[in-house]
PDB file of C-alpha atoms in Angstrom:
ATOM      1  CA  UNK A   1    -115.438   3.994-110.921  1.00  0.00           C
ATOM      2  CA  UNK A   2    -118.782   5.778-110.535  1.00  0.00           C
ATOM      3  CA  UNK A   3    -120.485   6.009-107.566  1.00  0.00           C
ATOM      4  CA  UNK A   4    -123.590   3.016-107.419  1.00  0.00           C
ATOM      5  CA  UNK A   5    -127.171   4.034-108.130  1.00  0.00           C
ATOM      6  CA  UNK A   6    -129.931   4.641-105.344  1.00  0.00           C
ATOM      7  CA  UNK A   7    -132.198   1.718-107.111  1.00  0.00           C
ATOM      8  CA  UNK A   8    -128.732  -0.474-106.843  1.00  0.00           C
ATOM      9  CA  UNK A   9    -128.387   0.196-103.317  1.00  0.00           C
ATOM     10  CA  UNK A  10    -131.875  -0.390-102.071  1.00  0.00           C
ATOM     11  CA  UNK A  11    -131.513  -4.162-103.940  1.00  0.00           C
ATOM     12  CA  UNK A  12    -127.990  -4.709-101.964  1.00  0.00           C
ATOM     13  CA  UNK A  13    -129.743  -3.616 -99.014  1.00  0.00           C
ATOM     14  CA  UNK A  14    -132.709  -5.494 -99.569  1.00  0.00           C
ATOM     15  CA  UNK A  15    -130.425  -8.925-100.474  1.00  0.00           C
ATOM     16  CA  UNK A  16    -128.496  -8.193 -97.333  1.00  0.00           C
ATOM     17  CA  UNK A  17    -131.906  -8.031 -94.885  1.00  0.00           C
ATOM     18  CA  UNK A  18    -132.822 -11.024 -96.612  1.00  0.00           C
ATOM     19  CA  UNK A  19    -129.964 -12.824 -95.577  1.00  0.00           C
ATOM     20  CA  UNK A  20    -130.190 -12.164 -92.390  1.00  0.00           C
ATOM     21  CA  UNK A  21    -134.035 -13.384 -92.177  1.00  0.00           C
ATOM     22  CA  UNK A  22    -132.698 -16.580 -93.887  1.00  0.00           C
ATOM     23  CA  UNK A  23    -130.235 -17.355 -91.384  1.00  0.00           C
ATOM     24  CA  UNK A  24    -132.296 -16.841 -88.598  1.00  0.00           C
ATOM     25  CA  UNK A  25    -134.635 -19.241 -89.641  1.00  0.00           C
ATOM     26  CA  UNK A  26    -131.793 -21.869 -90.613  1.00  0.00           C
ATOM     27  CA  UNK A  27    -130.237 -21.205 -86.947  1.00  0.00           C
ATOM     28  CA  UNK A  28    -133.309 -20.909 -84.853  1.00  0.00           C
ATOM     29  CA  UNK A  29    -134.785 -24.073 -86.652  1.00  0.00           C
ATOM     30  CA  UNK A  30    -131.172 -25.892 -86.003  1.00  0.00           C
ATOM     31  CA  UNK A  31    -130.093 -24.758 -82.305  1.00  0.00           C
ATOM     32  CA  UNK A  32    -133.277 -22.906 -80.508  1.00  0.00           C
ATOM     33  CA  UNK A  33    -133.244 -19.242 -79.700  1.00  0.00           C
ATOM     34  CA  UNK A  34    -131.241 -18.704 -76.780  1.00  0.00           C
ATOM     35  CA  UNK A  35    -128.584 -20.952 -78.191  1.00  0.00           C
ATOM     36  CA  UNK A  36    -128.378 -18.228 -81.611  1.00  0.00           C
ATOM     37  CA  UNK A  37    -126.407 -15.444 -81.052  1.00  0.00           C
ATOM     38  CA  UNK A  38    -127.173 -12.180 -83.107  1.00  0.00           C
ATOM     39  CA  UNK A  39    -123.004 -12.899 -84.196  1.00  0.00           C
ATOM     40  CA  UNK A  40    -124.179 -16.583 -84.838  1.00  0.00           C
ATOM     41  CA  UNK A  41    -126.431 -15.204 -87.387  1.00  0.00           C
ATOM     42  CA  UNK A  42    -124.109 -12.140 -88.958  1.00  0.00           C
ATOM     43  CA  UNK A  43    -121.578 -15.030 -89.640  1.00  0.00           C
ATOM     44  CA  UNK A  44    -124.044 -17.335 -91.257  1.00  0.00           C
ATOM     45  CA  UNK A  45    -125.549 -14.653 -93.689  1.00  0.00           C
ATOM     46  CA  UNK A  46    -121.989 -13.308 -94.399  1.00  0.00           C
ATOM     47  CA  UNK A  47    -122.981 -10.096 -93.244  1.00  0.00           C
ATOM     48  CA  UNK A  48    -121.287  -7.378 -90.357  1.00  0.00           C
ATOM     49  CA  UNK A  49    -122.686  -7.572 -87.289  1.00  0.00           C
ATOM     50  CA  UNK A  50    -123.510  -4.016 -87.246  1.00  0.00           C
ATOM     51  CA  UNK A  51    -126.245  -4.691 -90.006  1.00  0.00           C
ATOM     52  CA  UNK A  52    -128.399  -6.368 -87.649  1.00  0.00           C
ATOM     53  CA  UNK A  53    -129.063  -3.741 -85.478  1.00  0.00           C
ATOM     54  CA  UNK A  54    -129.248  -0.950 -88.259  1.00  0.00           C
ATOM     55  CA  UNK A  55    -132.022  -3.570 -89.540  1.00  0.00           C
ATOM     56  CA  UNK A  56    -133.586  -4.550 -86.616  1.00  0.00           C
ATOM     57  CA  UNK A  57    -134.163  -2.942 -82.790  1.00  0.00           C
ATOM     58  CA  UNK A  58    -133.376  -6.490 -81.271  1.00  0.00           C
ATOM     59  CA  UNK A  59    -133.244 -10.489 -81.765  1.00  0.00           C
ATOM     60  CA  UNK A  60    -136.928 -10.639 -80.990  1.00  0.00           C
ATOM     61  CA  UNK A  61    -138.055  -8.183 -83.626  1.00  0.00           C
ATOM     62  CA  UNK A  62    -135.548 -10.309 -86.225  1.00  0.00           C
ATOM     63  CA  UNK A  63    -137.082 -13.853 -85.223  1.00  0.00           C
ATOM     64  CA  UNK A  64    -140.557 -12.141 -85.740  1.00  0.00           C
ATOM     65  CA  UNK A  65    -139.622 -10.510 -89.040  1.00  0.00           C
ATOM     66  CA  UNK A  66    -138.137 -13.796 -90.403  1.00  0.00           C
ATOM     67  CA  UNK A  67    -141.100 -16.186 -89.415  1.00  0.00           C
ATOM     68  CA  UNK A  68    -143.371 -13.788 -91.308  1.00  0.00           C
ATOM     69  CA  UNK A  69    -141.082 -13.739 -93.841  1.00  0.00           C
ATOM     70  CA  UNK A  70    -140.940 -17.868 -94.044  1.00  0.00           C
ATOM     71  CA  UNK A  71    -145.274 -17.473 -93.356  1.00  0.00           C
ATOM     72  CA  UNK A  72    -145.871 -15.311 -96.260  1.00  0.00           C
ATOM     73  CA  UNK A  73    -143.312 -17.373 -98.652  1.00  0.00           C
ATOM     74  CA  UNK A  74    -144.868 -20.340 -97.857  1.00  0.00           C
ATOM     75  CA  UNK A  75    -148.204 -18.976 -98.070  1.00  0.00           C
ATOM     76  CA  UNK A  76    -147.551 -17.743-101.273  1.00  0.00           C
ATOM     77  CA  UNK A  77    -146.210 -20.813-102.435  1.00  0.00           C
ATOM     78  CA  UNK A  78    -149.523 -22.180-101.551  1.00  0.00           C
ATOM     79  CA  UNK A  79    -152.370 -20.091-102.936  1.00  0.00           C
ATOM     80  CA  UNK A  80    -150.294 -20.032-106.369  1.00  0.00           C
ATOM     81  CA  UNK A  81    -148.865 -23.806-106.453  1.00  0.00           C
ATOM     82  CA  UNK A  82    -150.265 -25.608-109.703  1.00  0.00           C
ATOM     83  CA  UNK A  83    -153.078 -25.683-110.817  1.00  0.00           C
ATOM     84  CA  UNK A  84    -153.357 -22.732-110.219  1.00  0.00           C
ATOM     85  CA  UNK A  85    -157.266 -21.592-108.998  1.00  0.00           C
ATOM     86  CA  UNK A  86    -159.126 -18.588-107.688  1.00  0.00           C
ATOM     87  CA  UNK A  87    -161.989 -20.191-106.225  1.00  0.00           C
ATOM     88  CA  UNK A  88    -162.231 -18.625-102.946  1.00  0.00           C
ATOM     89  CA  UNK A  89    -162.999 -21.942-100.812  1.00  0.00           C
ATOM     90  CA  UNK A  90    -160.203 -24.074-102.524  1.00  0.00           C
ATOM     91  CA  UNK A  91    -157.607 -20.839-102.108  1.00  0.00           C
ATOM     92  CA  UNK A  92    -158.927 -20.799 -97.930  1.00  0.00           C
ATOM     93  CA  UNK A  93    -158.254 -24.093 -97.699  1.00  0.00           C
ATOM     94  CA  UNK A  94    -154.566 -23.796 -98.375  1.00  0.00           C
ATOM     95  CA  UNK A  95    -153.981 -21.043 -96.564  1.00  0.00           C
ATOM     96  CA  UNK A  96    -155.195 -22.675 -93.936  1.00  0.00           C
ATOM     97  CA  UNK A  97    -152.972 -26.068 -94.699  1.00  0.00           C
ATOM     98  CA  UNK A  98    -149.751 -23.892 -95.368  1.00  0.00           C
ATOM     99  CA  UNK A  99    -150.049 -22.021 -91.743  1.00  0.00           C
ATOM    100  CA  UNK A 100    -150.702 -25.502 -90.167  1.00  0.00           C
ATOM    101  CA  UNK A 101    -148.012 -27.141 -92.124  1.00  0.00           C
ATOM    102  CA  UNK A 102    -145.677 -24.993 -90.078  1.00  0.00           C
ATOM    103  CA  UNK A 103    -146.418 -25.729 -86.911  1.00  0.00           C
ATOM    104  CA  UNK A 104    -146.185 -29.054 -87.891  1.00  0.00           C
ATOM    105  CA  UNK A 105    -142.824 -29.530 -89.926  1.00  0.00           C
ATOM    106  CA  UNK A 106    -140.783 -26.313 -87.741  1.00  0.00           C
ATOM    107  CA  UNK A 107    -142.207 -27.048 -83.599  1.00  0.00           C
ATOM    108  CA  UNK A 108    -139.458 -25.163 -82.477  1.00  0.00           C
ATOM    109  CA  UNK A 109    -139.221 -22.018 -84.771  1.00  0.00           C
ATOM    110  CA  UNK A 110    -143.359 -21.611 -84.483  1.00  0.00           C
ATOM    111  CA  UNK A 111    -143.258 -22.384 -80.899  1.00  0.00           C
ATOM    112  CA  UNK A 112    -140.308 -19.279 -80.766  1.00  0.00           C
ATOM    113  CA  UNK A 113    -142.600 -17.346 -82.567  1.00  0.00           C
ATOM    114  CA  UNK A 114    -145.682 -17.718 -80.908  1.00  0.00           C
ATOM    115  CA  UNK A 115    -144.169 -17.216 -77.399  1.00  0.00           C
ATOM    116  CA  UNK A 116    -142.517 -13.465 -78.491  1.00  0.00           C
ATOM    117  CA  UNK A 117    -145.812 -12.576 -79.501  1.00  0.00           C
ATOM    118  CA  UNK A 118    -147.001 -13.271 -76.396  1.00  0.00           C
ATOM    119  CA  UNK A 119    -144.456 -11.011 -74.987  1.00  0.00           C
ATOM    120  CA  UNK A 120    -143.818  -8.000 -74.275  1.00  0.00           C
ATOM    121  CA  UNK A 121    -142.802  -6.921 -76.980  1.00  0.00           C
ATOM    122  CA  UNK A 122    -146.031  -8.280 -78.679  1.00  0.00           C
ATOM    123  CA  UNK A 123    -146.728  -8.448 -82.344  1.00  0.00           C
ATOM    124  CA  UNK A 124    -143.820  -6.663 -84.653  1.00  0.00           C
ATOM    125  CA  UNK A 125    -144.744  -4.536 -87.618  1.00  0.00           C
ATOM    126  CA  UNK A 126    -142.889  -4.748 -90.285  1.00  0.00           C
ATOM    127  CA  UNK A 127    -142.472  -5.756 -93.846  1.00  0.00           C
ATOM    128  CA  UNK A 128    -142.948  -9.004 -93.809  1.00  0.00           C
ATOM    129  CA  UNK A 129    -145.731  -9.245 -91.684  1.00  0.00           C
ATOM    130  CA  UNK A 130    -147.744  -6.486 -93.716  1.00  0.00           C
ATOM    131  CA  UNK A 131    -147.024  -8.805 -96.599  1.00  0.00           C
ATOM    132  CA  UNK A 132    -148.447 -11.765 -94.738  1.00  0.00           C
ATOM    133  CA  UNK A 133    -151.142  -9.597 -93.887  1.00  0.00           C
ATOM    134  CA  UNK A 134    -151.957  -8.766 -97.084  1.00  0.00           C
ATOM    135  CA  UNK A 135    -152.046 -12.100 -98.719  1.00  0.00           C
ATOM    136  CA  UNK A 136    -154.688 -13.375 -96.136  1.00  0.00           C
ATOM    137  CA  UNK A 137    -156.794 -10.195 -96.459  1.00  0.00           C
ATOM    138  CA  UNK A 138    -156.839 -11.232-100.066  1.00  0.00           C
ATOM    139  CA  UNK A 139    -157.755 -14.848 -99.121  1.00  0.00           C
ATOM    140  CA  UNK A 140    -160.573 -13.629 -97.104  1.00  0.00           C
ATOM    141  CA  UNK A 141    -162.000 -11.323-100.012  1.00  0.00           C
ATOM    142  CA  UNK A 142    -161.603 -14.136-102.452  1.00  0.00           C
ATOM    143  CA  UNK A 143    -163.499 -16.300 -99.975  1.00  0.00           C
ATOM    144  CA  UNK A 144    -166.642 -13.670-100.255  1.00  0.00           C
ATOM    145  CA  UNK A 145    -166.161 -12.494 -97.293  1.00  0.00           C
ATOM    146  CA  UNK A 146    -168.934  -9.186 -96.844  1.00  0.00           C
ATOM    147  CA  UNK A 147    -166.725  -7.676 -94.180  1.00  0.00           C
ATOM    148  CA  UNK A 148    -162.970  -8.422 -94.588  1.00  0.00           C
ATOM    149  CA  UNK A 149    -162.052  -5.983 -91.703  1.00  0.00           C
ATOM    150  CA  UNK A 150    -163.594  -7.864 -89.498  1.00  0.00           C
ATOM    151  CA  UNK A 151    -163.467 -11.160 -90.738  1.00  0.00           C
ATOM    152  CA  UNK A 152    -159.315 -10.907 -91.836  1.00  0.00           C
ATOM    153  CA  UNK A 153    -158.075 -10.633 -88.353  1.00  0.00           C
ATOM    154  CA  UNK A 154    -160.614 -13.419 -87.112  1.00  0.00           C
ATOM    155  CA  UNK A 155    -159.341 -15.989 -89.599  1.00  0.00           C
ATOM    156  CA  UNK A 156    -155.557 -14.857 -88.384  1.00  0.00           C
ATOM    157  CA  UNK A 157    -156.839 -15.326 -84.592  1.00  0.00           C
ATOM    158  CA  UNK A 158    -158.063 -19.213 -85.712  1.00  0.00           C
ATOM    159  CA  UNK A 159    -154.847 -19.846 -87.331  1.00  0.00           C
ATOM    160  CA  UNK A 160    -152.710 -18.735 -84.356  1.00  0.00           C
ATOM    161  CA  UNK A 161    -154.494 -20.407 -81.765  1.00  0.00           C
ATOM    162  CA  UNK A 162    -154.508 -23.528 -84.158  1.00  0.00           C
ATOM    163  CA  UNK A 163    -150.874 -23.576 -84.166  1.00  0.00           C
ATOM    164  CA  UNK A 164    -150.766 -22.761 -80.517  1.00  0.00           C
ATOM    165  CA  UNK A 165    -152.734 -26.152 -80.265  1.00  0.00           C
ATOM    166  CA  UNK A 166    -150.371 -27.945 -82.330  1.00  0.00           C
ATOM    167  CA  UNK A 167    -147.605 -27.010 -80.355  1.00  0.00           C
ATOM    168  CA  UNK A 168    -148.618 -26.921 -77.105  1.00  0.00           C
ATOM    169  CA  UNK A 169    -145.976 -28.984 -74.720  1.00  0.00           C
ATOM    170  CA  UNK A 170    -147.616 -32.099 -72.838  1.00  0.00           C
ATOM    171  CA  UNK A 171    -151.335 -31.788 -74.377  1.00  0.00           C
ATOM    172  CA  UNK A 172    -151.132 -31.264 -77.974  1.00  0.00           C
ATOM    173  CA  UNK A 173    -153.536 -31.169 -80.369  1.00  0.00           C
ATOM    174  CA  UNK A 174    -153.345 -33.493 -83.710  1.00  0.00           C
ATOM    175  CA  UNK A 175    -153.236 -31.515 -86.649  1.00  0.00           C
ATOM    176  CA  UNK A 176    -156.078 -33.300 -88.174  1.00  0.00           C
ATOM    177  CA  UNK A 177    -158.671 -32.365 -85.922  1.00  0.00           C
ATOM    178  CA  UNK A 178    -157.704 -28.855 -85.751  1.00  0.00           C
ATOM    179  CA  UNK A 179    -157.981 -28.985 -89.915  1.00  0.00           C
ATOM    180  CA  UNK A 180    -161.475 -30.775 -89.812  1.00  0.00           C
ATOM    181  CA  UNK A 181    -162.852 -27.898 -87.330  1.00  0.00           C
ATOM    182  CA  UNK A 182    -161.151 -24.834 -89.455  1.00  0.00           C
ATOM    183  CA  UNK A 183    -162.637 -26.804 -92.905  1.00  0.00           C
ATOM    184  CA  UNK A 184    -165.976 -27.058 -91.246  1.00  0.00           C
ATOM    185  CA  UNK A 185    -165.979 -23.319 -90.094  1.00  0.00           C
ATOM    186  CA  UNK A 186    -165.274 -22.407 -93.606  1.00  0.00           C
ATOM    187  CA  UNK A 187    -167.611 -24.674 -95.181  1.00  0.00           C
ATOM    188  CA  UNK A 188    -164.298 -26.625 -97.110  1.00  0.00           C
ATOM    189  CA  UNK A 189    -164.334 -30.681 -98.046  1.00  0.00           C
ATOM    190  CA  UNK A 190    -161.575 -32.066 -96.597  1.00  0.00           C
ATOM    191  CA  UNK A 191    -160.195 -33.165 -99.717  1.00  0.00           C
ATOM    192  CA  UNK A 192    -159.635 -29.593-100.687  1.00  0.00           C
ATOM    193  CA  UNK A 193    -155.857 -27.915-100.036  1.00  0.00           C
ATOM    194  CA  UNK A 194    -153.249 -30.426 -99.500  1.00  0.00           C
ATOM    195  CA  UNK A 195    -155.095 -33.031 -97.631  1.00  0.00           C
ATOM    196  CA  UNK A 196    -153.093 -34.798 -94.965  1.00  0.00           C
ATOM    197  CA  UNK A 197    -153.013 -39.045 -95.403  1.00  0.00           C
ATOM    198  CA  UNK A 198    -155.353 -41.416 -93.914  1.00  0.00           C
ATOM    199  CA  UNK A 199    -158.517 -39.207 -94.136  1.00  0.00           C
ATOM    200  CA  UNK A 200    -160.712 -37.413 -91.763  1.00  0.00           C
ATOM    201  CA  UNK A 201    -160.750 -37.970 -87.936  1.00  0.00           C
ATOM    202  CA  UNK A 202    -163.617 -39.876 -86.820  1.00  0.00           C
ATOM    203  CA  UNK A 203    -167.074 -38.453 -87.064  1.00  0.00           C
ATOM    204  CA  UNK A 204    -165.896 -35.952 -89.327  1.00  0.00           C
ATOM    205  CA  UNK A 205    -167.182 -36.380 -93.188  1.00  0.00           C
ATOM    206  CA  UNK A 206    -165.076 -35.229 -96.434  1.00  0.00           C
ATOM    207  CA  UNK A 207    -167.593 -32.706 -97.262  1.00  0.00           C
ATOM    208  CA  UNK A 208    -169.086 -30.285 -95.137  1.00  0.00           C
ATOM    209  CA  UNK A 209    -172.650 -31.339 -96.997  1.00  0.00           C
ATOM    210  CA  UNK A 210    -172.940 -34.516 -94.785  1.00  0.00           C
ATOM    211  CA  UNK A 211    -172.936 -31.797 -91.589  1.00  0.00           C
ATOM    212  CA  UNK A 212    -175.800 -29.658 -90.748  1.00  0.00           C
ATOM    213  CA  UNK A 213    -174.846 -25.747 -90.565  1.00  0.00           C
ATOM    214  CA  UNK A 214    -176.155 -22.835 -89.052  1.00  0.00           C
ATOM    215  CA  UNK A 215    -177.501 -20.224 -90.789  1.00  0.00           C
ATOM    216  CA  UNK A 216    -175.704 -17.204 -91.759  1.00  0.00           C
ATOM    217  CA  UNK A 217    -176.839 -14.606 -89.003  1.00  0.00           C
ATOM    218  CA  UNK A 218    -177.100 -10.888 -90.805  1.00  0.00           C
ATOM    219  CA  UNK A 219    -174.598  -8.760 -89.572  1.00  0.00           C
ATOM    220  CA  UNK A 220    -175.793  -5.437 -87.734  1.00  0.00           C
ATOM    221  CA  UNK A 221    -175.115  -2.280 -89.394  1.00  0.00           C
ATOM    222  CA  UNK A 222    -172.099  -0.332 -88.500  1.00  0.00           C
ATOM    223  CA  UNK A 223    -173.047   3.210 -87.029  1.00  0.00           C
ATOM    224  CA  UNK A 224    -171.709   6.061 -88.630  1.00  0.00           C
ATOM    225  CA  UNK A 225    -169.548   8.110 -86.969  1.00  0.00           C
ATOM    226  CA  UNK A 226    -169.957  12.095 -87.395  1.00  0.00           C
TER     227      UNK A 226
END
Protein backbone atom coordinates (compact mmCIF):
# COMPACT_ATOMS: atom_id res chain seq x y z
CA UNK A 1 0.00 0.00 0.00
CA UNK A 2 1.54 3.41 -0.72
CA UNK A 3 2.24 5.73 1.70
CA UNK A 4 -0.91 8.68 1.87
CA UNK A 5 -0.37 12.05 0.22
CA UNK A 6 0.58 15.38 2.17
CA UNK A 7 -2.83 17.09 0.67
CA UNK A 8 -4.62 13.69 2.13
CA UNK A 9 -3.20 14.16 5.41
CA UNK A 10 -3.80 17.81 6.01
CA UNK A 11 -7.84 16.90 5.14
CA UNK A 12 -7.66 13.89 7.88
CA UNK A 13 -6.12 16.29 10.08
CA UNK A 14 -8.32 18.99 9.36
CA UNK A 15 -11.66 16.43 9.74
CA UNK A 16 -10.12 15.27 12.96
CA UNK A 17 -9.74 19.14 14.55
CA UNK A 18 -13.09 19.54 13.39
CA UNK A 19 -14.38 16.92 15.37
CA UNK A 20 -13.09 17.87 18.21
CA UNK A 21 -14.56 21.62 17.89
CA UNK A 22 -17.92 19.82 17.25
CA UNK A 23 -17.94 17.94 20.32
CA UNK A 24 -17.03 20.58 22.43
CA UNK A 25 -19.78 22.54 21.49
CA UNK A 26 -22.31 19.46 21.74
CA UNK A 27 -20.76 18.78 25.40
CA UNK A 28 -20.29 22.24 26.70
CA UNK A 29 -23.87 23.17 25.38
CA UNK A 30 -25.20 19.72 27.16
CA UNK A 31 -23.23 19.53 30.65
CA UNK A 32 -21.32 23.10 31.29
CA UNK A 33 -17.58 23.38 31.25
CA UNK A 34 -16.27 22.09 34.32
CA UNK A 35 -18.53 19.11 34.03
CA UNK A 36 -16.58 18.25 30.21
CA UNK A 37 -13.58 16.56 30.52
CA UNK A 38 -10.90 16.97 27.68
CA UNK A 39 -11.48 12.64 27.66
CA UNK A 40 -15.30 13.51 27.63
CA UNK A 41 -14.68 15.19 24.43
CA UNK A 42 -11.83 12.70 22.73
CA UNK A 43 -14.58 9.97 23.25
CA UNK A 44 -17.37 11.93 21.71
CA UNK A 45 -15.40 12.96 18.49
CA UNK A 46 -13.93 9.39 18.25
CA UNK A 47 -10.65 10.73 18.42
CA UNK A 48 -7.25 9.81 20.92
CA UNK A 49 -6.91 11.85 23.59
CA UNK A 50 -3.51 12.79 22.67
CA UNK A 51 -4.98 14.82 19.62
CA UNK A 52 -6.30 17.38 21.80
CA UNK A 53 -3.34 18.60 23.14
CA UNK A 54 -1.22 18.27 19.83
CA UNK A 55 -4.28 20.60 18.62
CA UNK A 56 -4.75 22.73 21.30
CA UNK A 57 -2.43 24.20 24.47
CA UNK A 58 -5.50 23.63 26.87
CA UNK A 59 -9.48 23.25 27.32
CA UNK A 60 -9.78 27.00 27.33
CA UNK A 61 -8.04 27.61 24.04
CA UNK A 62 -10.44 24.52 22.56
CA UNK A 63 -13.81 26.10 23.99
CA UNK A 64 -12.55 29.44 22.39
CA UNK A 65 -11.57 27.86 19.08
CA UNK A 66 -14.93 25.99 18.82
CA UNK A 67 -17.31 29.01 19.68
CA UNK A 68 -15.56 30.89 16.87
CA UNK A 69 -15.85 28.10 14.92
CA UNK A 70 -19.90 27.77 15.68
CA UNK A 71 -19.74 32.16 15.35
CA UNK A 72 -18.30 32.18 11.98
CA UNK A 73 -20.59 29.08 10.69
CA UNK A 74 -23.44 30.66 11.79
CA UNK A 75 -22.44 33.92 10.59
CA UNK A 76 -21.86 32.62 7.40
CA UNK A 77 -24.98 30.94 7.26
CA UNK A 78 -26.41 34.32 7.72
CA UNK A 79 -24.91 36.86 5.34
CA UNK A 80 -25.39 34.09 2.49
CA UNK A 81 -28.97 32.53 3.55
CA UNK A 82 -31.52 33.12 0.57
CA UNK A 83 -32.07 35.61 -1.06
CA UNK A 84 -29.09 36.12 -1.21
CA UNK A 85 -28.06 40.24 -1.11
CA UNK A 86 -25.01 42.46 -0.92
CA UNK A 87 -26.51 45.51 0.24
CA UNK A 88 -24.31 46.53 2.97
CA UNK A 89 -27.16 47.62 5.58
CA UNK A 90 -29.36 44.44 5.01
CA UNK A 91 -25.90 42.12 5.22
CA UNK A 92 -25.10 44.33 8.91
CA UNK A 93 -28.20 43.61 10.01
CA UNK A 94 -27.74 39.87 10.06
CA UNK A 95 -24.63 39.80 11.29
CA UNK A 96 -25.77 41.51 13.91
CA UNK A 97 -29.05 39.05 14.40
CA UNK A 98 -26.79 35.84 13.94
CA UNK A 99 -24.24 37.00 16.92
CA UNK A 100 -27.35 37.85 19.06
CA UNK A 101 -29.13 34.74 18.12
CA UNK A 102 -26.41 32.99 20.07
CA UNK A 103 -26.52 34.39 23.10
CA UNK A 104 -29.95 33.82 22.96
CA UNK A 105 -30.56 30.08 21.82
CA UNK A 106 -26.79 28.69 23.61
CA UNK A 107 -26.76 30.97 27.42
CA UNK A 108 -24.45 28.60 28.64
CA UNK A 109 -21.85 27.98 25.80
CA UNK A 110 -21.74 32.09 25.12
CA UNK A 111 -21.74 32.76 28.73
CA UNK A 112 -18.43 30.03 28.78
CA UNK A 113 -17.12 31.94 26.15
CA UNK A 114 -17.40 35.29 27.18
CA UNK A 115 -16.04 34.61 30.72
CA UNK A 116 -12.48 32.90 29.18
CA UNK A 117 -12.10 35.92 27.34
CA UNK A 118 -12.23 37.74 30.21
CA UNK A 119 -9.52 35.65 31.57
CA UNK A 120 -6.38 35.30 31.71
CA UNK A 121 -5.81 33.75 29.10
CA UNK A 122 -7.77 36.47 27.12
CA UNK A 123 -8.76 36.34 23.52
CA UNK A 124 -7.26 33.06 21.53
CA UNK A 125 -5.89 33.39 18.03
CA UNK A 126 -6.50 30.98 15.93
CA UNK A 127 -8.19 29.75 12.85
CA UNK A 128 -11.39 30.10 13.51
CA UNK A 129 -11.41 33.28 15.01
CA UNK A 130 -9.32 34.89 12.04
CA UNK A 131 -12.13 33.47 9.96
CA UNK A 132 -14.74 35.16 12.10
CA UNK A 133 -12.68 38.05 11.87
CA UNK A 134 -12.61 38.17 8.47
CA UNK A 135 -16.21 37.77 7.64
CA UNK A 136 -17.13 40.87 9.84
CA UNK A 137 -14.28 42.97 8.39
CA UNK A 138 -16.05 42.18 5.17
CA UNK A 139 -19.45 43.15 6.69
CA UNK A 140 -18.08 46.39 7.76
CA UNK A 141 -16.57 47.22 4.18
CA UNK A 142 -19.78 46.19 2.56
CA UNK A 143 -21.53 48.51 5.01
CA UNK A 144 -19.30 51.60 3.51
CA UNK A 145 -17.49 51.83 6.17
CA UNK A 146 -14.40 54.76 5.28
CA UNK A 147 -12.19 53.25 7.94
CA UNK A 148 -12.68 49.47 8.49
CA UNK A 149 -9.62 49.30 10.88
CA UNK A 150 -11.12 51.22 13.09
CA UNK A 151 -14.58 50.70 12.67
CA UNK A 152 -14.21 46.42 12.43
CA UNK A 153 -13.11 45.99 15.94
CA UNK A 154 -15.78 48.64 17.22
CA UNK A 155 -18.70 46.75 15.69
CA UNK A 156 -17.02 43.37 17.37
CA UNK A 157 -16.79 45.44 20.83
CA UNK A 158 -20.91 46.24 20.38
CA UNK A 159 -21.60 42.73 19.64
CA UNK A 160 -19.71 41.34 22.67
CA UNK A 161 -20.94 43.59 25.14
CA UNK A 162 -24.49 42.96 23.56
CA UNK A 163 -24.23 39.42 24.31
CA UNK A 164 -22.66 40.15 27.63
CA UNK A 165 -26.07 41.99 28.22
CA UNK A 166 -28.05 39.17 27.14
CA UNK A 167 -26.49 36.94 29.38
CA UNK A 168 -25.81 38.65 32.25
CA UNK A 169 -27.09 36.52 35.53
CA UNK A 170 -29.87 38.42 37.68
CA UNK A 171 -30.21 41.72 35.37
CA UNK A 172 -30.44 40.75 31.87
CA UNK A 173 -31.05 42.57 29.07
CA UNK A 174 -34.00 41.56 26.45
CA UNK A 175 -32.68 40.88 23.23
CA UNK A 176 -34.98 43.24 21.59
CA UNK A 177 -33.82 46.30 22.99
CA UNK A 178 -30.28 45.53 22.57
CA UNK A 179 -31.31 44.87 18.57
CA UNK A 180 -33.32 48.24 18.35
CA UNK A 181 -30.12 50.23 19.78
CA UNK A 182 -27.43 48.22 17.43
CA UNK A 183 -30.20 48.83 14.27
CA UNK A 184 -30.39 52.44 15.22
CA UNK A 185 -26.50 52.84 15.48
CA UNK A 186 -26.29 51.41 12.08
CA UNK A 187 -29.03 53.26 10.60
CA UNK A 188 -31.05 49.53 9.88
CA UNK A 189 -35.20 49.21 9.89
CA UNK A 190 -36.01 46.79 12.15
CA UNK A 191 -37.62 44.72 9.71
CA UNK A 192 -34.30 44.09 8.11
CA UNK A 193 -32.21 40.61 9.13
CA UNK A 194 -34.32 38.10 10.75
CA UNK A 195 -36.62 40.21 12.73
CA UNK A 196 -37.61 38.78 16.07
CA UNK A 197 -41.84 38.45 16.62
CA UNK A 198 -44.03 40.97 18.09
CA UNK A 199 -42.19 44.09 16.73
CA UNK A 200 -40.13 46.82 18.13
CA UNK A 201 -39.88 47.68 21.89
CA UNK A 202 -41.74 50.65 22.79
CA UNK A 203 -40.70 54.01 21.52
CA UNK A 204 -38.64 52.46 19.05
CA UNK A 205 -39.98 52.85 15.20
CA UNK A 206 -39.36 50.12 12.29
CA UNK A 207 -37.29 52.48 10.42
CA UNK A 208 -34.61 54.50 11.59
CA UNK A 209 -36.33 57.52 9.32
CA UNK A 210 -38.98 58.18 12.07
CA UNK A 211 -35.66 58.98 14.51
CA UNK A 212 -33.64 62.03 14.24
CA UNK A 213 -29.72 61.29 13.74
CA UNK A 214 -26.67 63.01 14.26
CA UNK A 215 -24.61 64.03 11.74
CA UNK A 216 -21.72 62.18 10.51
CA UNK A 217 -18.70 63.99 12.32
CA UNK A 218 -15.48 63.98 9.72
CA UNK A 219 -12.94 61.90 10.94
CA UNK A 220 -9.42 63.59 11.70
CA UNK A 221 -6.64 62.68 9.55
CA UNK A 222 -4.29 60.01 10.59
CA UNK A 223 -0.62 61.39 11.01
CA UNK A 224 1.94 59.84 9.12
CA UNK A 225 4.47 58.17 10.69
CA UNK A 226 8.22 58.63 9.31
Amino acid sequence: MSPRSASVNEELRRRSRERLLEATVELVSERGYEATTLGDIAERAGSARGLISYYFPGKRQLLQSAVHRLMHLTLEEALEREPRTGDGRERMARAIDAILGLAVDRPMLMRTHMAGILQAEGFVQCPEQQRLAFLLRDTVTRYGSDDVDADYPLLRALLMGAVVAVLLPGAPMPMARLRAELFHRYGLDWEQGMPPGGGPPDGMPFTVSALPRQPRQPREPRQSSK
